[in-house]
Amino acid sequence: MAIRALYSSATGMAANSFNLDTIANNLANAGTTAYKQNRANFEDIFYEHFKLPGVQDNQGNITPTGTDLGIGVRVQSTEGDFSQGSIVPSNGTYDLAIVGDGFFQVNDGTQDLYTRAGNFTLNANGNLVMASADKGYLLQPNISIPQDAINVTVSGDGVVSYQQQGSTQIQIAGNIQIARFINNQGLLRQGDNLYTETTGSGNAQIGNPGTEGRGQLRQGFLEQSNVEPVRELVELIKTQRNFELNSQVVQAADQTLQTVTNLRRF
């Protein structure tokens, strides 16, 4: 019946509309520091089975195929692409990029959060914080830099050192640690380039950069978004065409129902 076609195509339009929103968000964040591309996954919905495969026919033979009919599509999940973005120089003293796997750990005063965006700065107390106009996210463990510090350097394994004016002695401010997760896909996006752990991601495994699979740090660099605009535009065109095709199915089903409604007995 054309009724099934109406419902199936309606789910197709809804799914493609969701995909369009996902692509739009990716393109909007193409210039966002360390943004990770999101992808919508889909799955077909419940099937109505009219004849099962593998049953015996009237002659006792096993039928190799059956007859079934699906009722559309739905969004299965959104999956983040956590592949490495381009590393570009920024020349910022407190700009840090993770080359490899891992996340910086920050705290907003109530909970720990995780980010790949390494655009850090100093707050009024000399603590390293994530540069955000919303609120101060303190880097964990806390790193404090004195006001008279010069030649601040961050090594690949996270050691933060500096000199004080009038002194040639190297001082150690602390060691930046990064977190790894068994399943990055299980992290919950919070906005502001931040993630929180969930039972799906597993607990954060904190350690020094360059150890146990964690990436190393690069001072004076930032990781760029891993969105590929050309690929997103191709997906945008495909999604638009799929939406149009489903809308045409709605029109065709409507015309079929209209024809049935206008039937006359003679």
Short mmCIF file of C-alpha atoms in Angstrom, two decimals:
data_model
loop_
_atom_site.label_atom_id
_atom_site.label_comp_id
_atom_site.label_asym_id
_atom_site.label_seq_id
_atom_site.Cartn_x
_atom_site.Cartn_y
_atom_site.Cartn_z
CA MET A 1 0.00 0.00 0.00
CA ALA A 2 1.05 3.57 -0.62
CA ILE A 3 0.56 4.26 3.10
CA ARG A 4 3.76 2.32 3.86
CA ALA A 5 5.61 4.34 1.26
CA LEU A 6 4.46 7.56 2.90
CA TYR A 7 5.78 6.50 6.30
CA SER A 8 9.04 5.10 4.90
CA SER A 9 9.81 8.21 2.87
CA ALA A 10 8.87 10.42 5.83
CA THR A 11 11.48 8.64 7.98
CA GLY A 12 13.95 9.08 5.13
CA MET A 13 13.31 12.82 5.02
CA ALA A 14 13.72 13.08 8.80
CA ALA A 15 16.97 11.10 8.73
CA ASN A 16 18.40 13.18 5.90
CA SER A 17 17.36 16.37 7.67
CA PHE A 18 19.32 15.19 10.73
CA ASN A 19 22.31 14.40 8.51
CA LEU A 20 22.07 17.86 6.97
CA ASP A 21 22.24 19.40 10.45
CA THR A 22 25.30 17.28 11.26
CA ILE A 23 27.09 18.37 8.08
CA ALA A 24 26.19 22.00 8.73
CA ASN A 25 27.70 21.79 12.21
CA ASN A 26 30.89 20.25 10.79
CA LEU A 27 31.26 23.01 8.22
CA ALA A 28 30.51 25.68 10.83
CA ASN A 29 33.37 24.31 12.96
CA ALA A 30 35.88 23.88 10.13
CA GLY A 31 37.97 26.63 11.73
CA THR A 32 37.44 25.59 15.36
CA THR A 33 40.60 24.61 17.22
CA ALA A 34 40.90 20.81 17.50
CA TYR A 35 37.25 20.22 16.52
CA LYS A 36 36.54 16.60 15.63
CA GLN A 37 34.25 15.86 12.72
CA ASN A 38 30.93 14.18 13.51
CA ARG A 39 29.22 11.63 11.29
CA ALA A 40 25.63 10.42 11.38
CA ASN A 41 25.06 6.66 11.11
CA PHE A 42 21.73 5.18 10.04
CA GLU A 43 19.93 1.88 10.31
CA ASP A 44 16.85 0.37 8.72
CA ILE A 45 13.74 -0.04 10.88
CA PHE A 46 11.66 -3.09 11.76
CA TYR A 47 10.64 -5.41 8.89
CA GLU A 48 7.27 -6.94 8.20
CA HIS A 49 7.75 -10.55 7.07
CA PHE A 50 5.17 -11.98 4.67
CA LYS A 51 7.02 -15.21 3.90
CA LEU A 52 10.07 -16.47 5.75
CA PRO A 53 13.09 -17.89 3.89
CA GLY A 54 13.97 -21.53 4.46
CA VAL A 55 10.41 -22.90 4.72
CA GLN A 56 9.00 -25.79 2.74
CA ASP A 57 6.82 -25.15 -0.28
CA ASN A 58 3.92 -27.35 -1.46
CA GLN A 59 6.35 -29.83 -3.03
CA GLY A 60 8.46 -30.10 0.12
CA ASN A 61 11.33 -28.01 -1.24
CA ILE A 62 13.12 -25.45 0.92
CA THR A 63 12.55 -21.89 -0.32
CA PRO A 64 15.85 -20.01 -0.73
CA THR A 65 14.33 -16.56 -0.22
CA GLY A 66 11.47 -14.93 1.60
CA THR A 67 9.31 -11.84 1.31
CA ASP A 68 9.66 -8.91 3.66
CA LEU A 69 9.14 -5.18 3.66
CA GLY A 70 10.92 -2.52 5.72
CA ILE A 71 9.26 0.58 7.07
CA GLY A 72 12.01 3.14 6.72
CA VAL A 73 15.21 4.40 8.32
CA ARG A 74 16.30 6.08 11.53
CA VAL A 75 19.43 7.63 12.99
CA GLN A 76 21.50 4.95 14.69
CA SER A 77 24.21 7.15 16.22
CA THR A 78 26.59 10.01 15.65
CA GLU A 79 30.23 9.02 15.51
CA GLY A 80 33.14 11.36 16.05
CA ASP A 81 36.26 11.16 13.92
CA PHE A 82 39.13 11.56 16.38
CA SER A 83 41.89 11.43 13.79
CA GLN A 84 44.70 13.95 14.09
CA GLY A 85 44.03 17.44 12.75
CA SER A 86 46.74 19.52 11.10
CA ILE A 87 49.34 20.96 13.46
CA VAL A 88 50.08 24.59 12.60
CA PRO A 89 52.43 27.08 14.27
CA SER A 90 50.87 29.82 16.39
CA ASN A 91 53.99 31.13 18.16
CA GLY A 92 51.98 31.45 21.36
CA THR A 93 54.02 30.63 24.46
CA TYR A 94 51.15 28.75 26.06
CA ASP A 95 49.70 27.25 22.88
CA LEU A 96 50.08 23.47 22.99
CA ALA A 97 49.20 20.72 20.55
CA ILE A 98 48.95 17.02 21.26
CA VAL A 99 50.64 15.00 18.52
CA GLY A 100 48.98 11.64 18.91
CA ASP A 101 46.29 10.31 21.21
CA GLY A 102 45.11 12.02 24.37
CA PHE A 103 43.28 14.98 25.90
CA PHE A 104 44.18 17.82 28.19
CA GLN A 105 42.39 17.65 31.52
CA VAL A 106 40.76 20.85 32.83
CA ASN A 107 38.39 21.67 35.66
CA ASP A 108 35.55 24.19 35.77
CA GLY A 109 35.32 24.20 39.57
CA THR A 110 32.84 21.33 39.79
CA GLN A 111 34.06 18.58 37.47
CA ASP A 112 36.93 17.44 35.28
CA LEU A 113 36.55 17.92 31.54
CA TYR A 114 38.74 17.00 28.60
CA THR A 115 39.80 18.85 25.48
CA ARG A 116 42.14 18.65 22.50
CA ALA A 117 42.22 22.45 22.20
CA GLY A 118 45.52 23.63 23.61
CA ASN A 119 45.00 27.39 23.42
CA PHE A 120 45.99 28.06 27.03
CA THR A 121 46.76 31.34 28.75
CA LEU A 122 47.46 32.65 32.25
CA ASN A 123 44.76 33.94 34.57
CA ALA A 124 45.19 36.71 37.14
CA ASN A 125 46.76 34.25 39.59
CA GLY A 126 49.33 33.01 37.10
CA ASN A 127 47.62 29.65 36.60
CA LEU A 128 47.40 28.01 33.20
CA VAL A 129 43.79 28.04 32.03
CA MET A 130 42.00 27.18 28.82
CA ALA A 131 41.33 30.40 26.91
CA SER A 132 37.53 30.72 27.08
CA ALA A 133 35.21 33.71 27.20
CA ASP A 134 32.66 31.65 29.16
CA LYS A 135 34.53 30.69 32.31
CA GLY A 136 38.01 29.77 33.52
CA TYR A 137 38.95 26.13 32.98
CA LEU A 138 42.01 25.38 35.11
CA LEU A 139 44.51 22.97 33.60
CA GLN A 140 44.92 19.83 35.70
CA PRO A 141 47.26 19.28 37.43
CA ASN A 142 47.54 22.98 38.20
CA ILE A 143 50.53 24.78 36.65
CA SER A 144 51.43 28.18 38.13
CA ILE A 145 53.86 30.58 36.42
CA PRO A 146 55.37 33.49 38.43
CA GLN A 147 54.79 37.01 37.15
CA ASP A 148 58.50 37.61 36.56
CA ALA A 149 59.02 34.35 34.67
CA ILE A 150 60.84 34.47 31.33
CA ASN A 151 61.75 31.84 28.73
CA VAL A 152 58.82 29.58 29.60
CA THR A 153 59.22 26.25 27.80
CA VAL A 154 57.14 23.09 27.63
CA SER A 155 58.95 19.91 26.66
CA GLY A 156 57.46 17.11 24.61
CA ASP A 157 56.87 15.05 27.73
CA GLY A 158 55.04 17.90 29.47
CA VAL A 159 57.68 19.40 31.75
CA VAL A 160 57.03 23.15 32.19
CA SER A 161 60.15 25.15 33.01
CA TYR A 162 61.07 28.83 33.19
CA GLN A 163 63.68 31.30 34.33
CA GLN A 164 63.20 34.28 36.60
CA GLN A 165 64.52 37.66 35.65
CA GLY A 166 68.10 38.15 36.76
CA SER A 167 68.67 34.41 37.21
CA THR A 168 70.06 31.74 34.90
CA GLN A 169 68.70 28.88 36.98
CA ILE A 170 65.99 26.74 35.43
CA GLN A 171 62.86 26.40 37.56
CA ILE A 172 60.28 23.62 37.13
CA ALA A 173 56.67 24.76 37.35
CA GLY A 174 55.19 21.30 37.03
CA ASN A 175 54.38 18.55 34.58
CA ILE A 176 51.41 18.64 32.18
CA GLN A 177 49.63 15.30 32.01
CA ILE A 178 47.15 14.09 29.45
CA ALA A 179 44.31 11.59 29.55
CA ARG A 180 43.50 8.64 27.34
CA PHE A 181 40.24 6.72 27.01
CA ILE A 182 39.56 3.18 25.86
CA ASN A 183 36.70 4.46 23.68
CA ASN A 184 36.90 8.06 22.51
CA GLN A 185 33.52 7.61 20.80
CA GLY A 186 31.92 7.28 24.22
CA LEU A 187 32.91 10.79 25.31
CA LEU A 188 30.05 13.26 25.73
CA ARG A 189 30.42 16.53 23.83
CA GLN A 190 29.73 19.54 26.03
CA GLY A 191 30.53 22.42 23.68
CA ASP A 192 33.37 24.89 24.32
CA ASN A 193 35.71 22.25 22.80
CA LEU A 194 35.11 20.10 25.89
CA TYR A 195 34.18 16.49 26.57
CA THR A 196 33.16 14.59 29.69
CA GLU A 197 33.76 10.93 30.34
CA THR A 198 30.91 8.43 30.45
CA THR A 199 30.57 4.75 31.19
CA GLY A 200 30.83 4.27 27.43
CA SER A 201 34.22 5.96 27.20
CA GLY A 202 35.68 4.33 30.29
CA ASN A 203 37.62 6.12 32.98
CA ALA A 204 40.33 8.61 32.09
CA GLN A 205 43.82 7.11 32.16
CA ILE A 206 46.07 9.98 33.23
CA GLY A 207 49.78 9.98 32.53
CA ASN A 208 52.75 11.83 31.12
CA PRO A 209 52.80 12.70 27.41
CA GLY A 210 54.65 10.17 25.32
CA THR A 211 53.94 7.24 27.64
CA GLU A 212 51.62 4.24 27.15
CA GLY A 213 50.34 5.41 23.78
CA ARG A 214 49.79 9.04 24.74
CA GLY A 215 50.84 11.70 22.28
CA GLN A 216 53.60 14.22 22.84
CA LEU A 217 53.22 17.97 23.26
CA ARG A 218 54.37 20.69 20.87
CA GLN A 219 54.73 24.19 22.28
CA GLY A 220 53.83 27.10 20.03
CA PHE A 221 51.50 24.97 17.87
CA LEU A 222 47.74 24.36 17.73
CA GLU A 223 45.77 21.45 16.31
CA GLN A 224 43.29 22.44 13.64
CA SER A 225 39.88 20.95 12.93
CA ASN A 226 39.98 17.65 11.04
CA VAL A 227 36.94 18.62 8.95
CA GLU A 228 37.55 18.26 5.22
CA PRO A 229 35.30 20.87 3.58
CA VAL A 230 35.36 19.23 0.14
CA ARG A 231 34.20 15.90 1.53
CA GLU A 232 31.52 17.63 3.59
CA LEU A 233 30.25 19.47 0.51
CA VAL A 234 30.01 16.16 -1.38
CA GLU A 235 28.05 14.68 1.54
CA LEU A 236 25.88 17.80 1.54
CA ILE A 237 24.96 17.30 -2.12
CA LYS A 238 24.25 13.59 -1.56
CA THR A 239 22.06 14.36 1.44
CA GLN A 240 20.15 17.02 -0.48
CA ARG A 241 19.50 14.61 -3.36
CA ASN A 242 18.39 11.85 -0.98
CA PHE A 243 15.98 14.27 0.67
CA GLU A 244 14.57 15.26 -2.72
CA LEU A 245 14.12 11.61 -3.72
CA ASN A 246 12.23 10.84 -0.53
CA SER A 247 10.03 13.89 -1.05
CA GLN A 248 9.24 12.62 -4.56
CA VAL A 249 8.22 9.27 -3.08
CA VAL A 250 5.80 11.14 -0.80
CA GLN A 251 4.34 12.89 -3.85
CA ALA A 252 4.08 9.61 -5.79
CA ALA A 253 2.39 7.84 -2.86
CA ASP A 254 -0.02 10.76 -2.47
CA GLN A 255 -0.92 10.62 -6.17
CA THR A 256 -1.49 6.86 -5.90
CA LEU A 257 -3.81 7.32 -2.95
CA GLN A 258 -5.60 10.11 -4.77
CA THR A 259 -6.14 7.83 -7.78
CA VAL A 260 -7.55 5.11 -5.52
CA THR A 261 -9.84 7.64 -3.83
CA ASN A 262 -11.20 8.87 -7.19
CA LEU A 263 -12.04 5.39 -8.48
CA ARG A 264 -15.67 5.01 -9.61
CA ARG A 265 -17.73 1.91 -10.21
CA PHE A 266 -19.52 1.79 -13.52
#
